[in-house]
PDB file of C-alpha atoms in Angstrom:
ATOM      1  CA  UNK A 159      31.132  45.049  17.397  1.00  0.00           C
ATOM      2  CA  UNK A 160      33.764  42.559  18.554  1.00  0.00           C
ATOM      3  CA  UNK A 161      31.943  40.820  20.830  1.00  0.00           C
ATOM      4  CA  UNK A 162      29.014  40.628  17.864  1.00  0.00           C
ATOM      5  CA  UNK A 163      31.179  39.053  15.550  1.00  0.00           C
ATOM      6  CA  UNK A 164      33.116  36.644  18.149  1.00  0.00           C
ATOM      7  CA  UNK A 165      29.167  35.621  18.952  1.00  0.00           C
ATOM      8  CA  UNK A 166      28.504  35.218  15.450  1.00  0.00           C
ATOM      9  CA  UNK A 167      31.289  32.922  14.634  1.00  0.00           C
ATOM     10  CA  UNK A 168      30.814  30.928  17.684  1.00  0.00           C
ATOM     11  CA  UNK A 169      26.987  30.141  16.255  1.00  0.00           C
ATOM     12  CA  UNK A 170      28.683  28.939  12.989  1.00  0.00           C
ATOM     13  CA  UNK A 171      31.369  26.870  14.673  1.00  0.00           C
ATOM     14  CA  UNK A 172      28.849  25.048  16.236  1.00  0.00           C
ATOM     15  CA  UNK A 173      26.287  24.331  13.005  1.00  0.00           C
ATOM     16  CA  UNK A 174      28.689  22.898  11.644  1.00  0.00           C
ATOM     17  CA  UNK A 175      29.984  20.789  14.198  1.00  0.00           C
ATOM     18  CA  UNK A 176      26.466  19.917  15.476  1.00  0.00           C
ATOM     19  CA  UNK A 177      23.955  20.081  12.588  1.00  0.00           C
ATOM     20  CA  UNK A 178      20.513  19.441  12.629  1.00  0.00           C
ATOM     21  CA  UNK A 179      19.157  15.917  12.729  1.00  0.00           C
ATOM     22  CA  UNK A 180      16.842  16.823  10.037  1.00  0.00           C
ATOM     23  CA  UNK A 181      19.636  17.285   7.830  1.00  0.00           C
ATOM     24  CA  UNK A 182      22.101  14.427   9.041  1.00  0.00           C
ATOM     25  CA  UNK A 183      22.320  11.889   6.366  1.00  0.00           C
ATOM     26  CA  UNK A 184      20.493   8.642   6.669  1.00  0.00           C
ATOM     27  CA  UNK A 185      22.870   5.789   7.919  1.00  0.00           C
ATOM     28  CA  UNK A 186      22.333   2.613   5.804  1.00  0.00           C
ATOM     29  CA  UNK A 187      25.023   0.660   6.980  1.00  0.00           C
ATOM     30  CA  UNK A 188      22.887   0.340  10.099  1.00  0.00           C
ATOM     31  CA  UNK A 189      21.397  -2.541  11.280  1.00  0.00           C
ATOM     32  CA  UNK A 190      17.678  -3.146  11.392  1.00  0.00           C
ATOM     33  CA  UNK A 191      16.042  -1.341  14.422  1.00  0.00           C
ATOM     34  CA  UNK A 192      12.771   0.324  15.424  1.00  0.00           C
ATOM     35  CA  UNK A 193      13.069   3.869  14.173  1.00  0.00           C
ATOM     36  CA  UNK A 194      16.109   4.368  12.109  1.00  0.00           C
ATOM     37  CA  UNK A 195      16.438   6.061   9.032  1.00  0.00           C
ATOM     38  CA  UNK A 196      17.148   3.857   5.748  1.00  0.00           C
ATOM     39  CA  UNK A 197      15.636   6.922   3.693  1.00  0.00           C
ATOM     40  CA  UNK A 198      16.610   6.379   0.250  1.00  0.00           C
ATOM     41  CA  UNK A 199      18.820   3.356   0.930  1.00  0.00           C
ATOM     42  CA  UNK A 200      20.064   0.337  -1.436  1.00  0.00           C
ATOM     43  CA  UNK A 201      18.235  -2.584   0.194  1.00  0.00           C
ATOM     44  CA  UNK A 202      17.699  -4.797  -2.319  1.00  0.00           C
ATOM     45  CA  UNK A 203      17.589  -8.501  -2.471  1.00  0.00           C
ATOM     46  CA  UNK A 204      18.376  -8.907   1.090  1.00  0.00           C
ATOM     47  CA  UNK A 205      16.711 -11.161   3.244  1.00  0.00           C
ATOM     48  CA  UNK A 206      15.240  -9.678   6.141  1.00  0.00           C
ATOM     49  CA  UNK A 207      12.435 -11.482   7.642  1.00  0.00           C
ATOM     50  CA  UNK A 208      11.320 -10.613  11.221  1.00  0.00           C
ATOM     51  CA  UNK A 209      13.227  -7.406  11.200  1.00  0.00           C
ATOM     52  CA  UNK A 210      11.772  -4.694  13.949  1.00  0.00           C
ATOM     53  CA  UNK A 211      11.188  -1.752  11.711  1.00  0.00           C
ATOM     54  CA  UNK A 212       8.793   0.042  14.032  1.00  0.00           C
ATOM     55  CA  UNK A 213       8.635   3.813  13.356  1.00  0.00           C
ATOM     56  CA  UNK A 214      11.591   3.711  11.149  1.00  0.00           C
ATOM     57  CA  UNK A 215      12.094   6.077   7.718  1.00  0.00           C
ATOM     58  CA  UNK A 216      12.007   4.172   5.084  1.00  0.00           C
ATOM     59  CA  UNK A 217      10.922   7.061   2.520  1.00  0.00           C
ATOM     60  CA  UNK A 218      12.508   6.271  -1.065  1.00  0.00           C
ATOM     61  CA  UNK A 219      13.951   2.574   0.195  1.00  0.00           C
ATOM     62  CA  UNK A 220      14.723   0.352  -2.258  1.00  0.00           C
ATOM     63  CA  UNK A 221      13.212  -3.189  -1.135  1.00  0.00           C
ATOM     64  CA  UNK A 222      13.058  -4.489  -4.856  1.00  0.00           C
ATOM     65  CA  UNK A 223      13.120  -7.783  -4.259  1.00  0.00           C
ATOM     66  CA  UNK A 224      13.911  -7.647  -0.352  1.00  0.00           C
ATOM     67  CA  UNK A 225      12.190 -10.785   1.965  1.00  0.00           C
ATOM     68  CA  UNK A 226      10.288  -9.025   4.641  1.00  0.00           C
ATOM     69  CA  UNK A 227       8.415 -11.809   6.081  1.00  0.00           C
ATOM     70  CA  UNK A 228       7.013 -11.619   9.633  1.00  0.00           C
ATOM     71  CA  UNK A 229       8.663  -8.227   9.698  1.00  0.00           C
ATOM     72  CA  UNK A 230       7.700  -5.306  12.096  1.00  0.00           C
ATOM     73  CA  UNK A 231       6.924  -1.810  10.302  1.00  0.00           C
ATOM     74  CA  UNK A 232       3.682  -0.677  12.383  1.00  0.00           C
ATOM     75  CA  UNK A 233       3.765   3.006  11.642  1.00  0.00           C
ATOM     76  CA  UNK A 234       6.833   3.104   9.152  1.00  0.00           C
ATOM     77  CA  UNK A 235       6.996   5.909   6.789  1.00  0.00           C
ATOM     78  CA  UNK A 236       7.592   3.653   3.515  1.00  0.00           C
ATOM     79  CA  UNK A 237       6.573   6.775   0.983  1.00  0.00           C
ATOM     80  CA  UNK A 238       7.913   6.035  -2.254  1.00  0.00           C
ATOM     81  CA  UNK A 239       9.960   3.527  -1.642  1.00  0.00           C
ATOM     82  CA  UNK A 240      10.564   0.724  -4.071  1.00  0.00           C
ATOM     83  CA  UNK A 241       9.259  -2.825  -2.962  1.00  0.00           C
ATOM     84  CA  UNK A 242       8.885  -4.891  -6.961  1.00  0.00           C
ATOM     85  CA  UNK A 243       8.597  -8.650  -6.186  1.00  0.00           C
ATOM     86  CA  UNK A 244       9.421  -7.864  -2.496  1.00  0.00           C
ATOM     87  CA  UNK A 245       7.418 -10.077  -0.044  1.00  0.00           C
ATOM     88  CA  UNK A 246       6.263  -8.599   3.370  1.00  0.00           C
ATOM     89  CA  UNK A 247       3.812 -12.053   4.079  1.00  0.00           C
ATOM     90  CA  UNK A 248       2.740 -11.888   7.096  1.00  0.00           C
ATOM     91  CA  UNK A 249       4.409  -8.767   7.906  1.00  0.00           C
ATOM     92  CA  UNK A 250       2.765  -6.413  10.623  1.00  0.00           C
ATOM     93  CA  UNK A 251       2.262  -2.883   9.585  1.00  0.00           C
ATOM     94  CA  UNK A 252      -0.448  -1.302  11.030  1.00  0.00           C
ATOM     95  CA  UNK A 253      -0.802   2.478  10.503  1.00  0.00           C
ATOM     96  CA  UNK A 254       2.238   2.058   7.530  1.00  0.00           C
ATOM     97  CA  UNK A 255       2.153   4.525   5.271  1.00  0.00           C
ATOM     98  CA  UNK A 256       2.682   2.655   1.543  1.00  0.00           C
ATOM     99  CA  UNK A 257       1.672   6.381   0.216  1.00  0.00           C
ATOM    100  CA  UNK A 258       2.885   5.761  -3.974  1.00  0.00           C
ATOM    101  CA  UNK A 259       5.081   2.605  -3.160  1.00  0.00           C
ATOM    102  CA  UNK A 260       6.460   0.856  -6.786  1.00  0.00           C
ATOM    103  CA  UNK A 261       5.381  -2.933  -5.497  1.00  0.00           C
ATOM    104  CA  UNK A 262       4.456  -4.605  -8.625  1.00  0.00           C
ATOM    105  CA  UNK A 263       3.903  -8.077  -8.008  1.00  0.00           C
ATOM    106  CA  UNK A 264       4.484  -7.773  -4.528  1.00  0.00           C
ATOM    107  CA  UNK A 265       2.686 -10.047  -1.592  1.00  0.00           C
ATOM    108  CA  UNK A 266       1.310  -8.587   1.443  1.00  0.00           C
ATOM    109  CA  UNK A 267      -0.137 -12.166   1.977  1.00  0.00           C
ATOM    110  CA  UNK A 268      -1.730 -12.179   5.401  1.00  0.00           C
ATOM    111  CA  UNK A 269      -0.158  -9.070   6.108  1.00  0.00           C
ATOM    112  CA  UNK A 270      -1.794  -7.021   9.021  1.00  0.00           C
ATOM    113  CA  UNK A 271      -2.410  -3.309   7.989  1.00  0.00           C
ATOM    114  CA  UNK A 272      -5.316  -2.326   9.537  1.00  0.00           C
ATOM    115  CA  UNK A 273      -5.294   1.327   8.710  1.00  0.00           C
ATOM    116  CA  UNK A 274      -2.604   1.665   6.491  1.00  0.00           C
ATOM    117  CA  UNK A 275      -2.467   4.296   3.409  1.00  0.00           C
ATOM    118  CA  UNK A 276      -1.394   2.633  -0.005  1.00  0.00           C
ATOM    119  CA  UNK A 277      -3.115   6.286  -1.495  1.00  0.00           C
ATOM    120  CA  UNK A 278      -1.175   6.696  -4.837  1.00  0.00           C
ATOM    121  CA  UNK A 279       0.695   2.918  -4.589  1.00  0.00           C
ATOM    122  CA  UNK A 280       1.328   1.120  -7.704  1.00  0.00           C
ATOM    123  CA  UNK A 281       0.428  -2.294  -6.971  1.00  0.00           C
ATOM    124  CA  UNK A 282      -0.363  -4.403 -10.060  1.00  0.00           C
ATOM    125  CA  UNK A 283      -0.555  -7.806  -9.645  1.00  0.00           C
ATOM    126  CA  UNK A 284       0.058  -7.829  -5.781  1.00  0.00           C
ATOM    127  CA  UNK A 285      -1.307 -10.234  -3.956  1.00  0.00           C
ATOM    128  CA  UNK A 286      -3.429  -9.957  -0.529  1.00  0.00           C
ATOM    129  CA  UNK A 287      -4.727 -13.072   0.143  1.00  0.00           C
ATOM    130  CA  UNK A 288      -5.853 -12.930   3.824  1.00  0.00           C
ATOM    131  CA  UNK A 289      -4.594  -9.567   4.513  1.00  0.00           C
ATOM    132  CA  UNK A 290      -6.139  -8.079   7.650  1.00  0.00           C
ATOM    133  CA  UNK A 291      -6.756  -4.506   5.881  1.00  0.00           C
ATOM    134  CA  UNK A 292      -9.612  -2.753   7.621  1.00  0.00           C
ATOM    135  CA  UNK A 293      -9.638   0.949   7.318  1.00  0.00           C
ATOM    136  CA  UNK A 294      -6.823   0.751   5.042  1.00  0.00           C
ATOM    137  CA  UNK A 295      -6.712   3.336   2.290  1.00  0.00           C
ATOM    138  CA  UNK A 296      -6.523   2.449  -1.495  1.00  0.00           C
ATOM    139  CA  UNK A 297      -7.162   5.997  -2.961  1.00  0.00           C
ATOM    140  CA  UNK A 298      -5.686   6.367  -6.006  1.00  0.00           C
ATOM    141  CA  UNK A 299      -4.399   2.921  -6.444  1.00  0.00           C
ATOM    142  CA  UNK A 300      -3.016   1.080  -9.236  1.00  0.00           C
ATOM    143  CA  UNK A 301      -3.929  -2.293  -8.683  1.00  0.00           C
ATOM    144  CA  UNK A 302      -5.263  -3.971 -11.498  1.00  0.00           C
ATOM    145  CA  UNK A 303      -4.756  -7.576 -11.813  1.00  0.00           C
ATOM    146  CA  UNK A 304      -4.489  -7.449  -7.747  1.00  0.00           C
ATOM    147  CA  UNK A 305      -5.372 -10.915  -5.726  1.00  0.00           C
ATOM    148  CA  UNK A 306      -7.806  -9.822  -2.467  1.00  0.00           C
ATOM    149  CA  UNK A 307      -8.631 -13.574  -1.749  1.00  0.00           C
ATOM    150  CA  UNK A 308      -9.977 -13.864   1.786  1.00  0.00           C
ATOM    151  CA  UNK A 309      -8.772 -10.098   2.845  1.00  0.00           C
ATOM    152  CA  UNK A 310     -10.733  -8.337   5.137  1.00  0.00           C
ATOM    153  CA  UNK A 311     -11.580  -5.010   3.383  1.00  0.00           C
ATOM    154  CA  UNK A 312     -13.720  -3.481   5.962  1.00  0.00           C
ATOM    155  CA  UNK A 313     -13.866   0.373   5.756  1.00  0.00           C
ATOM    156  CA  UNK A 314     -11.480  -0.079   2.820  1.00  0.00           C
ATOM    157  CA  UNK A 315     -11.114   3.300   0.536  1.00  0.00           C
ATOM    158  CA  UNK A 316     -11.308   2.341  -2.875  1.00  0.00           C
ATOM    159  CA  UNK A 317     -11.676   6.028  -4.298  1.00  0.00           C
ATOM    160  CA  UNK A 318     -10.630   6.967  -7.958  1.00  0.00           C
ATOM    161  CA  UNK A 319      -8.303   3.385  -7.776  1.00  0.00           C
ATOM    162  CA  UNK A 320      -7.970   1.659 -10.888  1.00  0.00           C
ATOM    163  CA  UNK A 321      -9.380  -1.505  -9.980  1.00  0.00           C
ATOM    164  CA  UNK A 322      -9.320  -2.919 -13.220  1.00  0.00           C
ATOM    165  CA  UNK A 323      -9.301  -7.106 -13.260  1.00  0.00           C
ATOM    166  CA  UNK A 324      -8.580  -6.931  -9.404  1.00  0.00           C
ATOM    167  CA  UNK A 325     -10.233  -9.795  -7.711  1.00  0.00           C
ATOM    168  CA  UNK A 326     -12.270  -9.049  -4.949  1.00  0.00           C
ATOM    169  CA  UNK A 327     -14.693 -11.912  -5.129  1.00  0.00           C
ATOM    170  CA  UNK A 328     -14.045 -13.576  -1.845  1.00  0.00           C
ATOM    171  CA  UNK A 329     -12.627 -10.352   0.395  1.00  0.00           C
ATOM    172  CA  UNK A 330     -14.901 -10.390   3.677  1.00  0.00           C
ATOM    173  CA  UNK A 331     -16.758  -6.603   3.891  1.00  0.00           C
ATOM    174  CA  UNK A 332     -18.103  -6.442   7.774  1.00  0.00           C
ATOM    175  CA  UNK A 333     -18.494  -2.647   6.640  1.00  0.00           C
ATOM    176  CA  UNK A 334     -19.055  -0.137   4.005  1.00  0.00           C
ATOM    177  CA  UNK A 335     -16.136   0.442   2.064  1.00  0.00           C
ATOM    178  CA  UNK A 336     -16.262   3.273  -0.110  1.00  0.00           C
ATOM    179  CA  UNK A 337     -15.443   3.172  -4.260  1.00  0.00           C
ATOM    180  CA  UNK A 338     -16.479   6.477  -5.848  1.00  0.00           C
ATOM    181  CA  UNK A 339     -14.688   6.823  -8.722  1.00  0.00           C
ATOM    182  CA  UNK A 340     -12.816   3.771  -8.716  1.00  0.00           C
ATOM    183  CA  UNK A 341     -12.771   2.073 -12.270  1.00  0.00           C
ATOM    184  CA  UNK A 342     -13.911  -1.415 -11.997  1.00  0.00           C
ATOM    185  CA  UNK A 343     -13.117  -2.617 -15.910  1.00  0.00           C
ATOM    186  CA  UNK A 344     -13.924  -7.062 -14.970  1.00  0.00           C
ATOM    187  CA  UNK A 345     -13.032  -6.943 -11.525  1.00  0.00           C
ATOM    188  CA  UNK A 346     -14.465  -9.699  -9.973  1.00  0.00           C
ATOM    189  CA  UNK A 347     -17.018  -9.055  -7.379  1.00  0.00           C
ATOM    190  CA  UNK A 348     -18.693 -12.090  -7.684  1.00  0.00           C
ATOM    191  CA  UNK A 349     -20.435 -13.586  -4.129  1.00  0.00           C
ATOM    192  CA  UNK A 350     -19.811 -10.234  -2.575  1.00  0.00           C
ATOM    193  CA  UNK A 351     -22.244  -7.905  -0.375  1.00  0.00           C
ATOM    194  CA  UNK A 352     -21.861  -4.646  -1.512  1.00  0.00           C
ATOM    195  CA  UNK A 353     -25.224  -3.461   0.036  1.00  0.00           C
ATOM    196  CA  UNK A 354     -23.480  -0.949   1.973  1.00  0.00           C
ATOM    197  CA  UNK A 355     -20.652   0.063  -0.480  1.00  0.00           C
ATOM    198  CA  UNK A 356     -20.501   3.829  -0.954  1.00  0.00           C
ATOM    199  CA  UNK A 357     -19.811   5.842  -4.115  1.00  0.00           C
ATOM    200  CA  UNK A 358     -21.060   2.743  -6.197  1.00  0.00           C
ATOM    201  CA  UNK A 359     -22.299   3.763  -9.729  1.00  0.00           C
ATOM    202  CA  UNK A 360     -24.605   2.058 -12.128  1.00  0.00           C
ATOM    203  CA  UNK A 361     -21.747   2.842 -14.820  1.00  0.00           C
ATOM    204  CA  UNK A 362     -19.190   0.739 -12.208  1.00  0.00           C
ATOM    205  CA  UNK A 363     -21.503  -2.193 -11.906  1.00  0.00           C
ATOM    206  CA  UNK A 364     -22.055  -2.545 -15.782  1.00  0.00           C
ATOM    207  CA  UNK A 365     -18.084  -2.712 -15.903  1.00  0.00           C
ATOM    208  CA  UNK A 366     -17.355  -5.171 -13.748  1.00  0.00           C
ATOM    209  CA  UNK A 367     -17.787  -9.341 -13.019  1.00  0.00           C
ATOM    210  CA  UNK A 368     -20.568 -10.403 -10.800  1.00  0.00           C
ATOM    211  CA  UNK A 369     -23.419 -13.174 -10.526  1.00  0.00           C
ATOM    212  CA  UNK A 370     -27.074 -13.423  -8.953  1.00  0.00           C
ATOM    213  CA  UNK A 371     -25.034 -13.729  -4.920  1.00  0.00           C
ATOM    214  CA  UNK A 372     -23.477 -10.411  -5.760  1.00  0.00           C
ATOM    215  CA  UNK A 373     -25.827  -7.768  -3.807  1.00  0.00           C
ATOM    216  CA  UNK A 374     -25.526  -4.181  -4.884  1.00  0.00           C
ATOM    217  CA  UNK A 375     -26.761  -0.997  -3.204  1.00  0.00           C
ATOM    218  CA  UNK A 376     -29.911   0.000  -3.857  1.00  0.00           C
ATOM    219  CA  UNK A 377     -30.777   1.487  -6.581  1.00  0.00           C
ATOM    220  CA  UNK A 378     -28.486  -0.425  -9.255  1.00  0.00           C
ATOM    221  CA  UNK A 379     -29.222  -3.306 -11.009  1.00  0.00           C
ATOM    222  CA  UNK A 380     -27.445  -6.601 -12.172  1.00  0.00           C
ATOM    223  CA  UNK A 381     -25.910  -6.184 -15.594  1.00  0.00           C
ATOM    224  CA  UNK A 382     -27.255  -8.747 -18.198  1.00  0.00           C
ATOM    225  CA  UNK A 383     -23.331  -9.486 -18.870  1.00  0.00           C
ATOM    226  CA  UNK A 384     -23.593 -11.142 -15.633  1.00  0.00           C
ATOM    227  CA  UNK A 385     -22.007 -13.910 -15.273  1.00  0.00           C
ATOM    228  CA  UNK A 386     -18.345 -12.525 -17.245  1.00  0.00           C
ATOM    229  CA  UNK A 387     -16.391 -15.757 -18.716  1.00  0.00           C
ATOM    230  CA  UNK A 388     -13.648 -17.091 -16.833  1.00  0.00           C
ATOM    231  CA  UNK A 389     -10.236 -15.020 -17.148  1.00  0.00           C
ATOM    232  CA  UNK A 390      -7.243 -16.469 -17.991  1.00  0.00           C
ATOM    233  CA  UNK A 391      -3.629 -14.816 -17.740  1.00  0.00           C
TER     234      UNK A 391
END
């Protein structure tokens, strides 16, 4: 029974000399560095361009604000994290997950993301002019008012995002990218070929901007609204 108890408080001594990484706080003094943990860290307003951020945790960050430019987070875990008015231009984060990211106003400006997850993100107003975002994920999206100008969507999931006033009208499909769901209140598809879109509804199309270049799937028809008016914000 000794020996039991002697073995027992050994175990104890070392827990709690050694605990588990899992539950090691994150250190966010650190400097950046592939694979460290920043979860739920203060990083706002900092500039960090070309930081290697491969791998790292990054779940909860705050970026608000933050310059990421050029910088490295292929395969980061940003979940959550908080990136309003950040800018990750040109920024290479392929396999990221943005899973429910706050980035209103954001740019991801030639950012490549090719199979990324922004499922859940709020992203209103971002802008992803020549993004590289094939077989990226946008399910559940906010990103109304969001600039696509010259992305490469192919593959894209659009499902159930709120597309509402996005502008898609000169994004490059090579692909089918898939929208069931998604509302499309005036986004602008004008010039696009959505021949090969999937989950496109009649009730989508009559929502949103096109003109006589757009090409829908078969099966659905031009709206007479077609052309919409110019928007102005």
């Amino acid at each position: 029974m000794a020996m039991q108890r002697s073995s027992l408080g050994l175990l104890a001594f070392v827990l709690l000399a050694f605990p588990p990484i899992a539950a090691r706080a994150a250190d966010c003094s650190s400097l950046a560095e592939p694979k460290l943990d920043w979860q739920e860290c203060t990083k706002k307003n900092l500039m960090l361009q070309g930081s290697d951020l491969e791998g790292a945790n990054l779940v909860g960050t705050d970026f608000s604000l933050t310059d990421l430019a050029g910088a490295n987070v292929k395969s980061a875990n940003l979940e959550k994290a908080t990136l309003v008015r950040a800018s990750l231009e040109g920024a290479h984060a392929e396999g990221a997950n943005f899973a429910k990211i706050e980035a209103y106003r954001s740019s991801f400006a030639n950012v490549a993301a090719e199979g990324a997850s922004f499922a859940g993100a709020e992203l209103q107003r971002a802008n992803f002019a020549g993004a590289q975002l094939s077989g990226a994920s946008f399910e559940k999206a906010e990103l109304g008012r969001a600039d696509f100008d010259k992305a490469v969507l192919t593959g894209v999931k659009f499902s159930f995002a709120n597309l509402s006033r996005a502008d898609l009208s000169k994004a490059t499909f090579e692909g089918p990218a898939t929208f069931e769901r998604a509302f499309m209140f005036l986004t602008r598809i004008e010039g696009l070929d959505l021949s090969g879109a999937a989950g496109l509804e009649q009730a989508q199309i009559d929502l949103a901007c096109g003109d006589a270049s757009t090409k829908l799937p078969a099966g659905l028809s031009v709206p007479s609204t077609w052309p919409c008016p110019a928007e102005h914000d």
